[in-house]
Each structure stands twice: as structure tokens, then as C-alpha cells.
Short mmCIF file of C-alpha atoms in Angstrom, two decimals:
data_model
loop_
_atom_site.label_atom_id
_atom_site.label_comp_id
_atom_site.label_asym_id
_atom_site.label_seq_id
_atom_site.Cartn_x
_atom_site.Cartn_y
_atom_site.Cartn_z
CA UNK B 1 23.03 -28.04 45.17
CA UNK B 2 21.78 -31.60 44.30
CA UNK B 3 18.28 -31.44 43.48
CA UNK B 4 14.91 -33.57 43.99
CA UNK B 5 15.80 -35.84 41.22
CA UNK B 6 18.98 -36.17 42.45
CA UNK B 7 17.81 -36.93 46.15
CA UNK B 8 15.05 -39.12 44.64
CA UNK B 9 17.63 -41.42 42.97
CA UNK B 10 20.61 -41.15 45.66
CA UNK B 11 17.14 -42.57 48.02
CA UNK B 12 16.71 -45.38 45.47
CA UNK B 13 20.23 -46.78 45.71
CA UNK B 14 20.26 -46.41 49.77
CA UNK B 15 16.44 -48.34 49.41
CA UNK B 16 18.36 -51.03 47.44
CA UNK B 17 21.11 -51.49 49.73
CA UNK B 18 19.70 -50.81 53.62
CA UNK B 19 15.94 -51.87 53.00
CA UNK B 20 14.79 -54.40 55.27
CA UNK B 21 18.36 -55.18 56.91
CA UNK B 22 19.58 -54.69 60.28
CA UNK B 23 22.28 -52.33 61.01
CA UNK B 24 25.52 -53.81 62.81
CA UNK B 25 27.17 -50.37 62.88
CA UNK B 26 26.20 -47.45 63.04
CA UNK B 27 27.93 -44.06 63.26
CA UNK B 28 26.73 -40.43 63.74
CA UNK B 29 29.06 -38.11 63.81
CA UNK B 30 27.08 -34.79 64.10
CA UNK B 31 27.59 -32.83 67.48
CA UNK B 32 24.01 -33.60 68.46
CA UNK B 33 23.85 -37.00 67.64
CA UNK B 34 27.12 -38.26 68.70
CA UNK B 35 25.99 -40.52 70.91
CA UNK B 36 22.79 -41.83 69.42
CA UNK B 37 23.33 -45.25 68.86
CA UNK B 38 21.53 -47.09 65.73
CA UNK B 39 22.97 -50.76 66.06
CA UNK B 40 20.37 -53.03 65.36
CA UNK B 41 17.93 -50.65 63.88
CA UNK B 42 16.14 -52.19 60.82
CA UNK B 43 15.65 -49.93 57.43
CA UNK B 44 12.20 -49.88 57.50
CA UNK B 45 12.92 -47.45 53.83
CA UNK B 46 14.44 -44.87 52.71
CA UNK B 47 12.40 -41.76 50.63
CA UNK B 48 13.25 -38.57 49.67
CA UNK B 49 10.94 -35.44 49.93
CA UNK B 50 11.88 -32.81 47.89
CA UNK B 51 16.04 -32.38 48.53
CA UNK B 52 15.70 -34.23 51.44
CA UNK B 53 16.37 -37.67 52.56
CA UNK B 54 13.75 -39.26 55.58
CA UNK B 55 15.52 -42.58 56.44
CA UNK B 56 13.05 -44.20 58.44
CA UNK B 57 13.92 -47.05 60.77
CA UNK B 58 12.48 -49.66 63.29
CA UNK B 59 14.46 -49.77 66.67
CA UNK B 60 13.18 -52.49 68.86
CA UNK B 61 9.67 -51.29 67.87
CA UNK B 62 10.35 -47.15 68.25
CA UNK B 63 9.90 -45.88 64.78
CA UNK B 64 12.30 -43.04 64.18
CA UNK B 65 13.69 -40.77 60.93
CA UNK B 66 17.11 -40.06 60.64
CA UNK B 67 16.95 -37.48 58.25
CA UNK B 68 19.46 -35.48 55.72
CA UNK B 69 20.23 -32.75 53.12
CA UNK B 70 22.88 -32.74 51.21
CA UNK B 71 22.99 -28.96 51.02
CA UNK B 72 26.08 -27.93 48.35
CA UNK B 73 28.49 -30.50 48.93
CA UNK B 74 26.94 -33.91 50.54
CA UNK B 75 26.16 -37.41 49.32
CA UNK B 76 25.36 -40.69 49.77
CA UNK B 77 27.21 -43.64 48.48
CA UNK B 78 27.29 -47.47 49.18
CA UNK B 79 29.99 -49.32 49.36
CA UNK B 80 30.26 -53.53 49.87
CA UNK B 81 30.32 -54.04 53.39
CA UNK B 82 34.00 -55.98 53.32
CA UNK B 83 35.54 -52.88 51.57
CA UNK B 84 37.73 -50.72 54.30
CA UNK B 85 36.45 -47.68 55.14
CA UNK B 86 39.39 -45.05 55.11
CA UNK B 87 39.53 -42.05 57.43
CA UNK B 88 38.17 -38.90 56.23
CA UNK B 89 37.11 -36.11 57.75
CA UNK B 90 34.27 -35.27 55.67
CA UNK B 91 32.23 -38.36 57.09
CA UNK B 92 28.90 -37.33 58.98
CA UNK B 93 27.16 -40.50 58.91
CA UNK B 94 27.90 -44.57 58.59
CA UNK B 95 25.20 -47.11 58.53
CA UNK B 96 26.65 -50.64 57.63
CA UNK B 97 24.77 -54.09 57.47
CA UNK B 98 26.01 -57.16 56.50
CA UNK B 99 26.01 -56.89 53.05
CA UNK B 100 26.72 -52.99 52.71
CA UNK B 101 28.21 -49.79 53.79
CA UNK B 102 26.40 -46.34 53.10
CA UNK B 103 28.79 -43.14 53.67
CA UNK B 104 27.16 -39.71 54.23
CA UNK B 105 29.61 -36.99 53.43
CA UNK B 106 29.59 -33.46 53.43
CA UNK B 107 25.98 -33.71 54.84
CA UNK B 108 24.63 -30.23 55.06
CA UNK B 109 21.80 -30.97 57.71
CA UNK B 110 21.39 -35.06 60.12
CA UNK B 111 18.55 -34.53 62.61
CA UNK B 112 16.76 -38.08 64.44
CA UNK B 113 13.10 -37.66 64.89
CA UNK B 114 10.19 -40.08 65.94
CA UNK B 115 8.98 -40.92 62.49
CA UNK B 116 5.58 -39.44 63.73
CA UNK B 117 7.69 -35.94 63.77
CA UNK B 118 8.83 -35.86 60.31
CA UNK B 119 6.56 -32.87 59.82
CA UNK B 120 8.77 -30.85 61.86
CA UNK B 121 11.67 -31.19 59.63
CA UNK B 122 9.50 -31.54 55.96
CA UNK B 123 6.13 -30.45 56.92
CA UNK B 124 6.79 -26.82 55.42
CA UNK B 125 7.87 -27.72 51.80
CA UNK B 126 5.41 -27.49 49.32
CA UNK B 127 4.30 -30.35 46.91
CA UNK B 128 7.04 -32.80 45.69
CA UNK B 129 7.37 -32.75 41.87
CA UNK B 130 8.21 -36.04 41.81
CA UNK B 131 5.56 -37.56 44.30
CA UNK B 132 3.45 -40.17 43.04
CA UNK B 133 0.54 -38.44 43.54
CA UNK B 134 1.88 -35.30 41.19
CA UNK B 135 -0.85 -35.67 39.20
CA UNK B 136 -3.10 -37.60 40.30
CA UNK B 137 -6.49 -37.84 37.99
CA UNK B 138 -8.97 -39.07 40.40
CA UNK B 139 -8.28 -36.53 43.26
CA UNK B 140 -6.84 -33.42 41.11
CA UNK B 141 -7.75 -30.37 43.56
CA UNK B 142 -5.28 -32.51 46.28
CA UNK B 143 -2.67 -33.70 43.06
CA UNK B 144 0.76 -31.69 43.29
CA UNK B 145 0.44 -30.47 40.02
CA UNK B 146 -2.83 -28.36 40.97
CA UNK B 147 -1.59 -27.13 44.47
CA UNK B 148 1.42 -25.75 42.69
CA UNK B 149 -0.32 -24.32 39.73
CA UNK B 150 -2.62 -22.58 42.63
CA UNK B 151 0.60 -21.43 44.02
CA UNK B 152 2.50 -20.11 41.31
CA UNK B 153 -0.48 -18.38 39.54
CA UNK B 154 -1.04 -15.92 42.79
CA UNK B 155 2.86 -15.56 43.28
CA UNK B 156 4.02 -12.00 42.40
CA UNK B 157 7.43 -12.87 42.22
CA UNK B 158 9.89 -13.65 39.34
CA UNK B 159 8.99 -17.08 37.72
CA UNK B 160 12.52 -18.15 38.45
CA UNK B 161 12.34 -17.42 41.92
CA UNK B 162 8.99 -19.17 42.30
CA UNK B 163 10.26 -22.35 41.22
CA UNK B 164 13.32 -21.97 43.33
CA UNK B 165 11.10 -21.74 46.41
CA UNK B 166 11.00 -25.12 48.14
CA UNK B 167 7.59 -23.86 49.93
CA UNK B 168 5.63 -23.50 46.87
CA UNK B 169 7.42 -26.59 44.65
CA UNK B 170 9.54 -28.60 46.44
CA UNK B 171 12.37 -30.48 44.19
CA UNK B 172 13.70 -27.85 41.82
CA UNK B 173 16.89 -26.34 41.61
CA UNK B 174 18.71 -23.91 39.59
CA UNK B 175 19.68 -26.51 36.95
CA UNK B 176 15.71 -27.48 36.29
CA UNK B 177 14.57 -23.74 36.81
CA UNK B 178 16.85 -21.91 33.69
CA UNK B 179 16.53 -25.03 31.53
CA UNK B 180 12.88 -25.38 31.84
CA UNK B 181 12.15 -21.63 31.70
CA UNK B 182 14.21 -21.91 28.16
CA UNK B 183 13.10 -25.08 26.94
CA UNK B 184 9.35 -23.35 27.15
CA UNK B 185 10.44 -19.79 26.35
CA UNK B 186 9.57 -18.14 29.19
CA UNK B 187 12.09 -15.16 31.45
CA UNK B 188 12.58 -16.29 34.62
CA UNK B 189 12.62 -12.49 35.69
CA UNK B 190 8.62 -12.26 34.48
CA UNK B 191 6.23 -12.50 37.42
CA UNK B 192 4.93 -16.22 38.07
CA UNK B 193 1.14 -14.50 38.13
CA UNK B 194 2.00 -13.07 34.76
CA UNK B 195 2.20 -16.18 32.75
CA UNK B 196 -0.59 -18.05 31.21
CA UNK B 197 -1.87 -21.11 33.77
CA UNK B 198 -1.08 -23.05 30.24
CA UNK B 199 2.06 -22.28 29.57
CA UNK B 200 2.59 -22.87 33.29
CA UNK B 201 1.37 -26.23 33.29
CA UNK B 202 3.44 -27.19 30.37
CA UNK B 203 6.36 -25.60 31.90
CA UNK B 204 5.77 -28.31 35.21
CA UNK B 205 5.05 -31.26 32.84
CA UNK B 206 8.07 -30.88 31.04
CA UNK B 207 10.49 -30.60 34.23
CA UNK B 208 8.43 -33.96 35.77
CA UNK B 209 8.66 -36.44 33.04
CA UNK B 210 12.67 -35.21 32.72
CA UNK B 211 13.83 -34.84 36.36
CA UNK B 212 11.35 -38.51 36.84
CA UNK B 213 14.13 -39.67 34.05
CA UNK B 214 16.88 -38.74 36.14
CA UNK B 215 15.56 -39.65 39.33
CA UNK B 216 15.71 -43.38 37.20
CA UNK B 217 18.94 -43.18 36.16
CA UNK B 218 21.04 -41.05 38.14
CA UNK B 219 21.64 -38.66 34.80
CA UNK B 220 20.66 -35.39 34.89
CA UNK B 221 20.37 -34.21 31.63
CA UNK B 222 17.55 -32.58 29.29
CA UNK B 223 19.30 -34.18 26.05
CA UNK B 224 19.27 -38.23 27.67
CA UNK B 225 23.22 -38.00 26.98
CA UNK B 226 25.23 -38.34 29.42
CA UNK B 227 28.29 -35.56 28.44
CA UNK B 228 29.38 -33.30 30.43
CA UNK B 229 28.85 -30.92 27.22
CA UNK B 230 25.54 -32.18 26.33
CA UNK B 231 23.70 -31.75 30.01
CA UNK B 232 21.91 -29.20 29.45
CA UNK B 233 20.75 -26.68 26.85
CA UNK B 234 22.07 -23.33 28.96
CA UNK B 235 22.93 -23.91 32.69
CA UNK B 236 26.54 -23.79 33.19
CA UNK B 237 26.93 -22.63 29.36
CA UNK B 238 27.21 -18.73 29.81
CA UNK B 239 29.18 -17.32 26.97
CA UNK B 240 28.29 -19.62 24.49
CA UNK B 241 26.42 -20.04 21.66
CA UNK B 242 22.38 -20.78 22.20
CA UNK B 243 21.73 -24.08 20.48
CA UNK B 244 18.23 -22.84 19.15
CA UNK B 245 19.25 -19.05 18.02
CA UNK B 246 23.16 -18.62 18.21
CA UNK B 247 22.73 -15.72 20.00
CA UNK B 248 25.34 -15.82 23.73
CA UNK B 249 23.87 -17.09 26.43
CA UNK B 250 23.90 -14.97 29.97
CA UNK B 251 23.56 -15.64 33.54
CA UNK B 252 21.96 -13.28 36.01
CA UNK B 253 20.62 -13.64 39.87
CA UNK B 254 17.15 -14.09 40.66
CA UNK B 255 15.81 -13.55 44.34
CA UNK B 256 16.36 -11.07 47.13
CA UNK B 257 19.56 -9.98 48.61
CA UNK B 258 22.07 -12.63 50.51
CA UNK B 259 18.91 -15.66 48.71
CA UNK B 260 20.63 -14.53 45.02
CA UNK B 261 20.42 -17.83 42.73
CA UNK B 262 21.76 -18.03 39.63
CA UNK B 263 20.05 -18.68 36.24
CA UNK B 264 21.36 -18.84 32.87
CA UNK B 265 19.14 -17.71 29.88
CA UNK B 266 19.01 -16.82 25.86
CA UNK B 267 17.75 -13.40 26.10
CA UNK B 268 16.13 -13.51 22.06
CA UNK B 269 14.69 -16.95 23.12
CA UNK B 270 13.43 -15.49 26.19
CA UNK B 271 12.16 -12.38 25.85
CA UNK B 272 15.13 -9.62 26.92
CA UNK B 273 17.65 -8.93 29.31
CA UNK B 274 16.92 -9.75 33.06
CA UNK B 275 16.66 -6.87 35.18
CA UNK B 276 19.99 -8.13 37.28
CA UNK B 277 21.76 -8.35 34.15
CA UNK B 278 25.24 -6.69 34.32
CA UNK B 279 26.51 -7.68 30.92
CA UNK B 280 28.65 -10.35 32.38
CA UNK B 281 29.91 -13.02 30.54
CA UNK B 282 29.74 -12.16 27.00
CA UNK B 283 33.21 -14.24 25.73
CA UNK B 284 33.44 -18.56 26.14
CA UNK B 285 33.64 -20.05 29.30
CA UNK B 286 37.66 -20.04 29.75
CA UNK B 287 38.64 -17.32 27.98
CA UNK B 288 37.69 -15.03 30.64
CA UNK B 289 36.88 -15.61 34.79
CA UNK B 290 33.05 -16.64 35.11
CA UNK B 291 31.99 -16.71 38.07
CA UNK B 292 29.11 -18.33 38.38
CA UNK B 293 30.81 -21.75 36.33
CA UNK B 294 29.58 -24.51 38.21
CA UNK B 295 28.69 -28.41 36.93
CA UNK B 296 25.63 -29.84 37.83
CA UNK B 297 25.83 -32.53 40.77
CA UNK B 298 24.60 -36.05 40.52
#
């Protein structure tokens, strides 16, 4: 699933394109909103909130959201306005001005809301790691950072599932969770209220100032390269060789039954086996059926 610095960016590039132009088409095609029409509505600007997407427009003076999540298989791209827009199936959304076309496939959620009403759709996700307010010096007991610090350091559950839990921390996913849990040497399977408010704070820093990267640049990777080998240091890498200790890395669910994520992990660097742990993979990706083999989505 594309996360917050993902959404953050794919906002950026809509921002760029839709931001203070009128639309002159405007497609919906969601069951609800089929006939909804959006011709003539200005981009007033386009943000994202965690993983998802509040498009906020003016329409003859009614303020409304047309919002989005991108759920597993969605996007967002932008396209000159002159280029032809093909059939396909997939399409939820089309919002076109004069200079530009922006297709929303595969969208996993499209509600339309008075912009006053956003709270209805967002209002329940805790603070956005990538607000700029995060961590914000001259009102720290309302900064992001300190609410989720707050939040994690009373939360019983595993560390990985924590993070995971757009309530408490909205903007990570699974790729941030098991490379930021490793980076700072922590199990993901150890209770959040367990680790030192430190090492929790470092653990937050680190995954800002990185996923702030990639929300910049559209790369999400912990190395700055932009290889599909050289992403990450252990998401997506079960079987292989740890980078720091050589030992194999695993993968292993966090979270209760039919809510199972997974996160990969360096059990030496990371203090043990998780508890979910059924031994599986222990050869290179390829040589034998992993199931969990996924790429990180941009």
C-alpha cells in the first residue's frame, strides 16, 4: 500500500498541475458519484493527510473535498491535456483543465464532502508524520511528534503494530515500520510501552527526515539510490543476507487476525525471533515461493 510519503508527493505533482485552474471536464466514475458533476470547479489545492488525498475545490463559491485513497493498487498521474486518454477500465476519476489531465486509477476509496466535513472522512487518524507542524518547537505539547510519543508510550501492543496504526501515527506503512524498527535496532514484536521514550523518539526522527525525502522526490528509499536492489535495508529482502550482520533476514505478521501485516527483520540485529515466526523463508528470494515478495509502490 502506498504510504504517507508516497501520498504526500503523488499530492505535490496533482498541486503542480490542477492548482488554481478551472476544470473543463470532469469525470467520476464511482457508483455514488456518477453523476456529480465538477465542470468548472477551481483547484483551490490539493494535500494529503496521512495516505489520503483531500482535493479541495471552489464550485461557484461551495467549497467541497473530493477525497481519495489509493488503498493497494491506486494512483494518480498527470498527463498533458492534448494527450488521448485511452479506455480502461481501471479509471475511477478524471479531472482535466486546459493545460492537464490527472487519471485516478485503481482508487481504493472517492467520497465528495463540503470541505467543512473533511473530519468525517480524516478526522480519526492520528498525527501526520509529515505535517508541518511535526515538531513544532514553540507549541510542543500540540506538535505531532509529542502526541505520538504520548501515544505510543501507553500502547501495549507490538511496536510494529503501533506504527502501523493510522489512529495513533498516521503516514506509515509496512515499508517505513520494518526498516525503521531495524535501522534503530528495535523488534517490532516488543511492546510500544516497553521501549525507552528515547529510543522512541529517535526511531520517529529517523522515519521523518527520510519519508520527508521521499515525499520530495518521489523515491522511496532509506539508501537515497534509486535501485530496485538498494531500496531498502530488509523489506522485501527475506532470505537474504543482512547488510549489517550477514545473518538471513525473515518476515513474520504483526497484528491481530484477518489485520496481519507483514514485516521483515534481522533477528541478531533485532533482538530474536518474532513470536509469529514460522521459519519461513530461510533460502534467496527465487529459489523458493515467498510469499510475502512484494516491491514497494511509488
Amino acid at each position: 500500500m502506498p504510504e504517507g510519503d508516497t501520498v504526500a508527493w503523488t499530492a505535490a505533482r496533482l498541486q503542480a498541475a490542477l492548482g488554481g485552474q478551472r476544470l473543463v471536464r470532469a469525470e467520476l466514475r464511482w457508483p455514488s458519484l456518477a453523476e456529480v458533476d465538477l465542470t468548472g470547479a477551481v483547484t483551490v489545492v490539493v494535500v494529503a493527510r496521512g495516505k489520503h488525498l483531500l482535493h479541495r475545490l471552489d464550485l461557484g463559491g461551495e467549497r467541497l473535498t473530493l477525497h481519495s485513497h489509493l488503498r493497494m493498487e491506486g494512483t494518480w498521474r498527470v498527463r498533458p491535456a492534448a494527450e488521448t486518454v485511452r479506455p480502461d477500465h481501471r479509471l475511477r476519476a478524471l479531472l482535466g483543465t486546459d493545460h492537464a489531465t490527472a487519471l485516478g486509477r485503481s482508487l481504493g476509496m472517492l467520497d465528495l464532502v463540503a470541505t467543512t466535513d473533511e473530519d468525517r472522512l480524516v478526522g480519526h487518524l492520528g498525527p501526520d508524520i509529515l505535517a508541518p507542524s511535526w515538531s513544532d518547537d514553540a507549541g510542543a505539547r500540540r506538535a505531532g511528534r509529542h502526541v505520538a510519543l504520548e501515544r505510543l508510550a501507553t500502547d501495549a501492543r507490538p511496536l510494529a503494530e503501533a506504527l502501523l496504526d493510522q489512529r495513533v501515527l498516521a503516514g506509515i506503512g509496512t515499508f517505513w515500520a520494518s526498516e525503521a524498527c531495524f535501522a534503530k535496532r528495535l523488534s517490532p514484536w516488543a511492546a510500544a510501552s516497553t521501549v525507552d521514550g528515547d529510543a522512541l523518539g529517535a526511531l520517529l526522527d529517523w522515519t521523518q527526515v527520510r519519508m520527508a525525502w521521499s515525499a520530495r522526490t518521489g523515491i522511496q528509499s532509506v539508501t537515497g539510490l534509486n535501485r530496485r536492489d538498494a531500496l531498502g535495508a530488509v523489506h522485501a529482502r527475506s532470505g537474504r543476507p543482512c547488510r549489517r550482520c550477514g545473518d538471513t533476514l525473515r518476515v513474520a505478521l504483526v497484528g491481530q487476525p484477518t489485520r496481519e501485516r507483514t514485516i521483515f527483520y534481522c533477528a541478531p540485529c533485532q533482538g530474536g525471533l518474532a513470536p509469529t515466526d514460522d521459519g519461513y523463508p530461510q533460502a534467496p528470494l527465487g529459489a523458493r515461493r515467498d510469499r510475502t515478495r512484494r516491491s514497494p509502490r511509488y
